[in-house]
């Protein structure tokens, strides 16, 4: 199956795209007792069929076997000892492509693989592997979550700029995990926006509704190469109720009724009509996990969400809004330009 064929089919037949999901497994999550920790391509397709989703962007889970797992689970990022050459996500990205295009080809064309990247560790080695994978399989974008890698996002403007060059040359977008937490200097949403502003030849998606930071949402909306997704929207609304530092504090927060998720989702889509994209973060729409902050302290999350909550909320929106955030904007992010016709 060719990339161009897949794109043509999506433009012709797809109605609803989930822009943020994970396929694979996270053995570090599993052994630590966190939940969730896995989702196969088939598991995801079963969920998509249950929800009426035609197409999903998917990327590997967070842990990469590049790291020594025991150290990783203590918040220390050490390269694993190995006789074989290692690059971050080398195994996981190849595994994702094999799963989609070889092990379970029924999902090829419905699942669009994004390759997970680490901006700080051996970026040239990662690009080399990426070029090989992109030669072999249709690849649709890049993804990183620098908080959990303890990599600085600004490395994308320095030693990791070859990753952005790859995105630009192959005309594929970049999905970025965002944060506003004070103990997270790695994925601060405002620092991310500086990167986005400096590389307008690359399209970016800022995940998790920019943690509801109003100024960040405004800036993202004003940039021609920047989109924002709603991934794990319910648990983020819960974080507002808890006044958690994982979301913007009230003076900086987009003002809306976070106790009514559909109202909040609609208000944000109305404010930023060309920028917002629907995504579930499946299976991480619920999140029982641990995170080590910059002081080495463990932060524990216990965030619950029902299997159908994200789609149920989305379906409460007006049909034209569903089309915009569930298809039109996503098509532009994946294959085109902001504001241009989606079909
Ligand atoms: Zn995610």
Short mmCIF file of C-alpha atoms and ligand atoms in Angstrom, two decimals:
data_model
loop_
_atom_site.label_atom_id
_atom_site.label_comp_id
_atom_site.label_asym_id
_atom_site.label_seq_id
_atom_site.Cartn_x
_atom_site.Cartn_y
_atom_site.Cartn_z
CA UNK A 1 0.00 0.00 0.00
CA UNK A 2 1.37 3.40 -1.01
CA UNK A 3 1.26 6.58 1.04
CA UNK A 4 -0.41 8.45 -1.82
CA UNK A 5 -3.13 5.75 -2.12
CA UNK A 6 -3.81 5.89 1.62
CA UNK A 7 -4.09 9.70 1.54
CA UNK A 8 -6.42 9.60 -1.46
CA UNK A 9 -8.68 7.02 0.24
CA UNK A 10 -8.85 9.04 3.46
CA UNK A 11 -9.74 12.21 1.55
CA UNK A 12 -12.47 10.30 -0.33
CA UNK A 13 -13.97 8.02 2.29
CA UNK A 14 -13.01 8.96 5.85
CA UNK A 15 -15.52 10.85 8.04
CA UNK A 16 -13.91 10.87 11.46
CA UNK A 17 -10.22 10.88 12.43
CA UNK A 18 -8.84 10.30 15.93
CA UNK A 19 -5.57 12.27 15.83
CA UNK A 20 -3.96 10.86 18.99
CA UNK A 21 -3.70 7.16 19.92
CA UNK A 22 -1.01 4.68 20.96
CA UNK A 23 -0.27 1.19 19.60
CA UNK A 24 2.22 -1.17 21.21
CA UNK A 25 3.17 -1.85 24.79
CA UNK A 26 4.94 -0.15 27.66
CA UNK A 27 6.71 -2.79 29.75
CA UNK A 28 7.91 -0.13 32.21
CA UNK A 29 4.28 0.92 32.89
CA UNK A 30 3.28 -2.73 33.25
CA UNK A 31 6.00 -3.74 35.69
CA UNK A 32 5.48 -0.57 37.74
CA UNK A 33 1.78 -1.43 38.15
CA UNK A 34 0.58 1.51 36.04
CA UNK A 35 -2.51 1.39 33.82
CA UNK A 36 -2.96 1.31 30.84
CA UNK A 37 0.17 -0.29 29.42
CA UNK A 38 -0.73 -1.79 26.01
CA UNK A 39 -2.97 -1.70 22.96
CA UNK A 40 -2.48 -3.77 19.81
CA UNK A 41 -3.47 -2.50 16.37
CA UNK A 42 -6.40 -4.93 16.47
CA UNK A 43 -7.50 -3.68 19.93
CA UNK A 44 -7.49 -0.12 18.58
CA UNK A 45 -9.50 -1.05 15.48
CA UNK A 46 -12.11 -2.79 17.67
CA UNK A 47 -12.44 0.43 19.70
CA UNK A 48 -12.58 2.55 16.53
CA UNK A 49 -15.40 0.42 15.15
CA UNK A 50 -17.28 0.72 18.45
CA UNK A 51 -16.91 4.51 18.29
CA UNK A 52 -17.48 5.03 14.54
CA UNK A 53 -13.92 6.28 13.95
CA UNK A 54 -12.62 5.67 10.41
CA UNK A 55 -8.96 6.64 10.73
CA UNK A 56 -6.53 7.03 13.65
CA UNK A 57 -3.08 8.53 14.01
CA UNK A 58 -1.09 6.19 16.23
CA UNK A 59 2.37 6.12 17.76
CA UNK A 60 4.29 3.76 20.07
CA UNK A 61 3.99 3.90 23.87
CA UNK A 62 6.42 5.97 25.84
CA UNK A 63 9.10 3.60 27.17
CA UNK A 64 11.79 2.65 24.66
CA UNK A 65 14.12 -0.31 25.11
CA UNK A 66 16.96 2.13 24.42
CA UNK A 67 16.83 2.83 28.17
CA UNK A 68 17.78 0.62 31.07
CA UNK A 69 14.31 -0.13 32.48
CA UNK A 70 15.16 -0.39 36.18
CA UNK A 71 16.88 3.02 36.08
CA UNK A 72 14.09 4.47 33.90
CA UNK A 73 11.49 3.48 36.49
CA UNK A 74 13.47 5.43 39.06
CA UNK A 75 13.47 8.51 36.82
CA UNK A 76 17.08 8.05 35.63
CA UNK A 77 17.52 7.98 31.88
CA UNK A 78 20.45 5.62 31.21
CA UNK A 79 21.25 3.96 27.91
CA UNK A 80 20.87 0.18 28.19
CA UNK A 81 24.02 -1.93 27.84
CA UNK A 82 23.78 -3.86 24.62
CA UNK A 83 25.97 -5.55 22.03
CA UNK A 84 23.59 -4.35 19.29
CA UNK A 85 23.54 -0.73 18.17
CA UNK A 86 20.66 1.13 19.89
CA UNK A 87 18.77 4.27 18.95
CA UNK A 88 15.79 5.66 20.91
CA UNK A 89 12.56 4.06 19.63
CA UNK A 90 14.47 2.08 17.00
CA UNK A 91 12.77 -1.18 18.01
CA UNK A 92 9.38 0.38 18.83
CA UNK A 93 8.98 2.34 15.59
CA UNK A 94 9.95 -0.65 13.42
CA UNK A 95 7.60 -2.84 15.46
CA UNK A 96 4.69 -0.42 14.90
CA UNK A 97 5.21 -0.41 11.12
CA UNK A 98 5.49 -4.21 11.03
CA UNK A 99 2.32 -4.60 13.09
CA UNK A 100 0.29 -2.30 10.83
CA UNK A 101 1.60 -3.34 7.43
CA UNK A 102 2.56 -6.99 7.98
CA UNK A 103 1.07 -8.60 11.11
CA UNK A 104 -2.40 -7.04 10.88
CA UNK A 105 -2.64 -5.54 7.38
CA UNK A 106 -6.44 -5.25 7.67
CA UNK A 107 -5.74 -1.98 9.54
CA UNK A 108 -3.29 -0.58 6.96
CA UNK A 109 -4.62 2.73 5.70
CA UNK A 110 -6.88 3.14 8.76
CA UNK A 111 -4.00 3.44 11.23
CA UNK A 112 -1.49 6.16 10.32
CA UNK A 113 1.81 5.48 12.10
CA UNK A 114 3.79 8.39 13.57
CA UNK A 115 7.37 7.61 14.63
CA UNK A 116 8.35 8.34 18.25
CA UNK A 117 11.46 10.52 18.64
CA UNK A 118 13.81 11.75 21.35
CA UNK A 119 15.19 15.22 20.45
CA UNK A 120 18.19 14.89 22.77
CA UNK A 121 19.69 11.43 22.29
CA UNK A 122 21.40 10.42 19.04
CA UNK A 123 19.02 12.36 16.75
CA UNK A 124 21.20 11.64 13.69
CA UNK A 125 20.98 7.90 14.39
CA UNK A 126 17.20 8.20 14.73
CA UNK A 127 16.89 10.03 11.40
CA UNK A 128 18.99 7.35 9.70
CA UNK A 129 16.58 4.68 10.94
CA UNK A 130 13.61 6.86 10.07
CA UNK A 131 14.78 7.21 6.47
CA UNK A 132 15.05 3.41 6.25
CA UNK A 133 11.55 2.90 7.69
CA UNK A 134 10.02 5.60 5.47
CA UNK A 135 11.56 3.85 2.43
CA UNK A 136 9.95 0.59 3.46
CA UNK A 137 6.55 1.69 4.83
CA UNK A 138 4.11 4.60 4.55
CA UNK A 139 4.95 6.81 7.56
CA UNK A 140 2.75 9.81 8.40
CA UNK A 141 4.45 11.90 11.08
CA UNK A 142 6.65 12.19 14.16
CA UNK A 143 5.81 12.33 17.85
CA UNK A 144 7.65 13.12 21.08
CA UNK A 145 6.81 13.40 24.79
CA UNK A 146 9.87 15.14 26.20
CA UNK A 147 8.55 15.35 29.80
CA UNK A 148 8.94 11.63 30.31
CA UNK A 149 12.27 11.43 28.47
CA UNK A 150 13.68 14.41 30.37
CA UNK A 151 14.76 15.84 27.02
CA UNK A 152 14.55 19.56 26.38
CA UNK A 153 12.20 20.45 23.52
CA UNK A 154 14.59 23.27 22.51
CA UNK A 155 17.04 20.57 21.40
CA UNK A 156 14.85 20.48 18.26
CA UNK A 157 16.44 23.82 17.37
CA UNK A 158 19.96 22.55 18.12
CA UNK A 159 21.36 19.05 17.94
CA UNK A 160 17.92 17.57 17.16
CA UNK A 161 17.12 19.88 14.25
CA UNK A 162 17.66 16.99 11.80
CA UNK A 163 14.35 15.59 13.11
CA UNK A 164 12.55 18.76 12.00
CA UNK A 165 14.46 18.70 8.71
CA UNK A 166 13.16 15.16 8.16
CA UNK A 167 9.57 16.32 8.85
CA UNK A 168 9.99 19.24 6.46
CA UNK A 169 11.58 17.20 3.64
CA UNK A 170 9.00 14.41 3.88
CA UNK A 171 6.10 16.85 4.41
CA UNK A 172 4.94 15.05 7.59
CA UNK A 173 3.72 16.77 10.79
CA UNK A 174 5.07 16.57 14.36
CA UNK A 175 2.92 15.78 17.42
CA UNK A 176 4.23 17.18 20.73
CA UNK A 177 3.24 16.38 24.31
CA UNK A 178 2.78 19.66 26.27
CA UNK A 179 3.02 20.66 29.92
CA UNK A 180 2.50 23.66 32.21
CA UNK A 181 3.61 21.92 35.42
CA UNK A 182 6.25 23.87 37.35
CA UNK A 183 8.44 20.74 37.78
CA UNK A 184 8.54 20.10 34.03
CA UNK A 185 11.13 22.18 32.17
CA UNK A 186 11.18 19.68 29.27
CA UNK A 187 7.84 20.19 27.51
CA UNK A 188 6.67 23.61 28.64
CA UNK A 189 3.99 24.71 26.21
CA UNK A 190 5.40 28.26 25.85
CA UNK A 191 8.90 26.94 25.08
CA UNK A 192 7.29 24.59 22.55
CA UNK A 193 5.58 27.57 20.90
CA UNK A 194 9.00 29.23 20.46
CA UNK A 195 10.11 26.12 18.53
CA UNK A 196 6.92 26.14 16.43
CA UNK A 197 7.39 29.84 15.62
CA UNK A 198 11.00 29.30 14.50
CA UNK A 199 10.18 26.34 12.23
CA UNK A 200 7.21 27.41 10.14
CA UNK A 201 8.20 24.91 7.46
CA UNK A 202 6.90 22.13 9.77
CA UNK A 203 3.28 21.55 10.93
CA UNK A 204 2.92 20.85 14.66
CA UNK A 205 0.17 19.59 16.95
CA UNK A 206 0.31 20.60 20.62
CA UNK A 207 -1.35 17.80 22.60
CA UNK A 208 -3.74 17.92 25.56
CA UNK A 209 -5.47 21.23 24.69
CA UNK A 210 -2.26 23.08 25.71
CA UNK A 211 -3.32 22.15 29.27
CA UNK A 212 -6.05 24.82 28.86
CA UNK A 213 -3.47 27.65 28.92
CA UNK A 214 -5.36 30.47 27.22
CA UNK A 215 -2.32 32.40 26.08
CA UNK A 216 -0.83 29.23 24.55
CA UNK A 217 -4.12 28.46 22.76
CA UNK A 218 -4.24 32.03 21.39
CA UNK A 219 -0.65 31.81 20.13
CA UNK A 220 -1.20 28.37 18.59
CA UNK A 221 -4.31 29.65 16.79
CA UNK A 222 -2.38 32.64 15.42
CA UNK A 223 0.38 30.46 13.93
CA UNK A 224 -0.20 29.08 10.41
CA UNK A 225 1.67 25.83 11.20
CA UNK A 226 0.18 25.05 14.61
CA UNK A 227 -2.75 22.84 15.68
CA UNK A 228 -3.94 21.66 19.10
CA UNK A 229 -5.57 18.35 20.03
CA UNK A 230 -8.11 17.47 22.72
CA UNK A 231 -6.37 14.22 23.72
CA UNK A 232 -7.50 12.81 27.09
CA UNK A 233 -9.94 15.70 27.44
CA UNK A 234 -12.02 14.18 30.26
CA UNK A 235 -9.19 13.56 32.66
CA UNK A 236 -7.89 17.06 31.94
CA UNK A 237 -11.32 18.46 32.90
CA UNK A 238 -11.00 16.41 36.12
CA UNK A 239 -7.56 17.94 36.72
CA UNK A 240 -9.20 21.39 36.60
CA UNK A 241 -11.71 20.31 39.26
CA UNK A 242 -8.77 19.13 41.39
CA UNK A 243 -6.93 22.45 40.76
CA UNK A 244 -3.96 20.33 39.68
CA UNK A 245 -0.70 21.97 38.57
CA UNK A 246 -0.86 19.70 35.47
CA UNK A 247 -3.34 22.21 33.98
CA UNK A 248 -3.11 26.02 33.78
CA UNK A 249 -3.91 27.85 37.01
CA UNK A 250 -7.20 29.77 36.99
CA UNK A 251 -5.81 33.22 36.00
CA UNK A 252 -4.14 31.67 32.93
CA UNK A 253 -6.85 29.15 32.09
CA UNK A 254 -9.24 29.35 29.13
CA UNK A 255 -12.49 30.36 30.86
CA UNK A 256 -15.26 27.79 30.40
CA UNK A 257 -17.43 25.28 32.32
CA UNK A 258 -15.01 22.36 32.76
CA UNK A 259 -17.59 20.44 34.80
CA UNK A 260 -19.57 20.03 31.56
CA UNK A 261 -17.04 18.48 29.20
CA UNK A 262 -19.09 18.89 25.99
CA UNK A 263 -19.69 22.59 26.73
CA UNK A 264 -15.99 23.11 27.40
CA UNK A 265 -15.01 21.24 24.22
CA UNK A 266 -17.46 23.32 22.15
CA UNK A 267 -16.35 26.64 23.68
CA UNK A 268 -12.71 25.93 22.81
CA UNK A 269 -13.61 24.80 19.26
CA UNK A 270 -15.66 28.00 18.81
CA UNK A 271 -12.79 30.19 20.00
CA UNK A 272 -10.18 28.46 17.78
CA UNK A 273 -12.14 27.04 14.84
CA UNK A 274 -9.19 26.33 12.49
CA UNK A 275 -6.86 24.95 15.15
CA UNK A 276 -8.58 22.30 17.28
CA UNK A 277 -8.57 18.56 16.46
CA UNK A 278 -10.39 15.72 18.19
CA UNK A 279 -8.28 12.88 19.63
CA UNK A 280 -8.81 10.41 22.44
CA UNK A 281 -5.26 9.48 23.54
CA UNK A 282 -6.52 5.89 23.51
CA UNK A 283 -5.80 3.92 25.65
CA UNK A 284 -4.48 6.77 27.85
CA UNK A 285 -7.88 8.45 28.21
CA UNK A 286 -7.56 7.04 31.70
CA UNK A 287 -4.23 7.30 33.47
CA UNK A 288 -2.96 5.61 36.63
CA UNK A 289 0.72 6.38 36.50
CA UNK A 290 3.85 7.86 37.99
CA UNK A 291 6.07 10.67 36.80
CA UNK A 292 9.44 11.82 38.18
CA UNK A 293 9.76 15.63 38.27
CA UNK A 294 12.92 17.75 37.97
CA UNK A 295 13.57 17.44 41.73
CA UNK A 296 13.41 13.64 41.51
CA UNK A 297 10.03 13.58 43.30
CA UNK A 298 7.45 11.03 42.22
CA UNK A 299 4.08 12.47 41.17
CA UNK A 300 1.25 9.94 41.17
CA UNK A 301 -1.81 10.30 38.88
CA UNK A 302 -5.07 8.40 39.46
CA UNK A 303 -7.37 9.58 36.68
CA UNK A 304 -10.37 7.50 35.64
CA UNK A 305 -12.42 7.70 32.44
CA UNK A 306 -14.97 5.32 30.87
CA UNK A 307 -14.23 3.64 27.54
CA UNK A 308 -16.86 5.67 25.63
CA UNK A 309 -16.61 9.04 27.41
CA UNK A 310 -14.50 10.82 24.76
CA UNK A 311 -16.71 9.81 21.81
CA UNK A 312 -19.94 10.45 23.75
CA UNK A 313 -18.82 14.02 24.49
CA UNK A 314 -17.72 14.56 20.89
CA UNK A 315 -21.10 13.37 19.56
CA UNK A 316 -22.87 16.02 21.66
CA UNK A 317 -21.30 18.78 19.54
CA UNK A 318 -23.11 20.32 16.56
CA UNK A 319 -22.56 18.30 13.34
CA UNK A 320 -20.61 21.11 11.61
CA UNK A 321 -18.26 21.36 14.60
CA UNK A 322 -17.75 17.58 14.65
CA UNK A 323 -16.80 17.74 10.98
CA UNK A 324 -14.36 20.60 11.58
CA UNK A 325 -12.45 19.15 14.54
CA UNK A 326 -12.91 15.49 13.61
CA UNK A 327 -11.96 15.76 9.94
CA UNK A 328 -11.30 19.11 8.19
CA UNK A 329 -8.64 20.50 10.55
CA UNK A 330 -7.06 17.06 10.92
CA UNK A 331 -6.74 16.61 7.15
CA UNK A 332 -4.98 19.99 6.95
CA UNK A 333 -2.64 19.06 9.81
CA UNK A 334 -1.81 15.69 8.25
CA UNK A 335 -1.54 16.57 4.58
CA UNK A 336 -2.15 20.25 3.85
CA UNK A 337 -2.23 23.79 5.15
CA UNK A 338 -4.36 25.70 7.65
CA UNK A 339 -7.52 27.15 6.15
CA UNK A 340 -7.24 25.38 2.78
CA UNK A 341 -10.11 23.15 1.52
CA UNK A 342 -10.05 19.73 3.20
CA UNK A 343 -11.55 17.70 0.36
ZN1 LIG B 1 -0.67 10.23 24.29
#
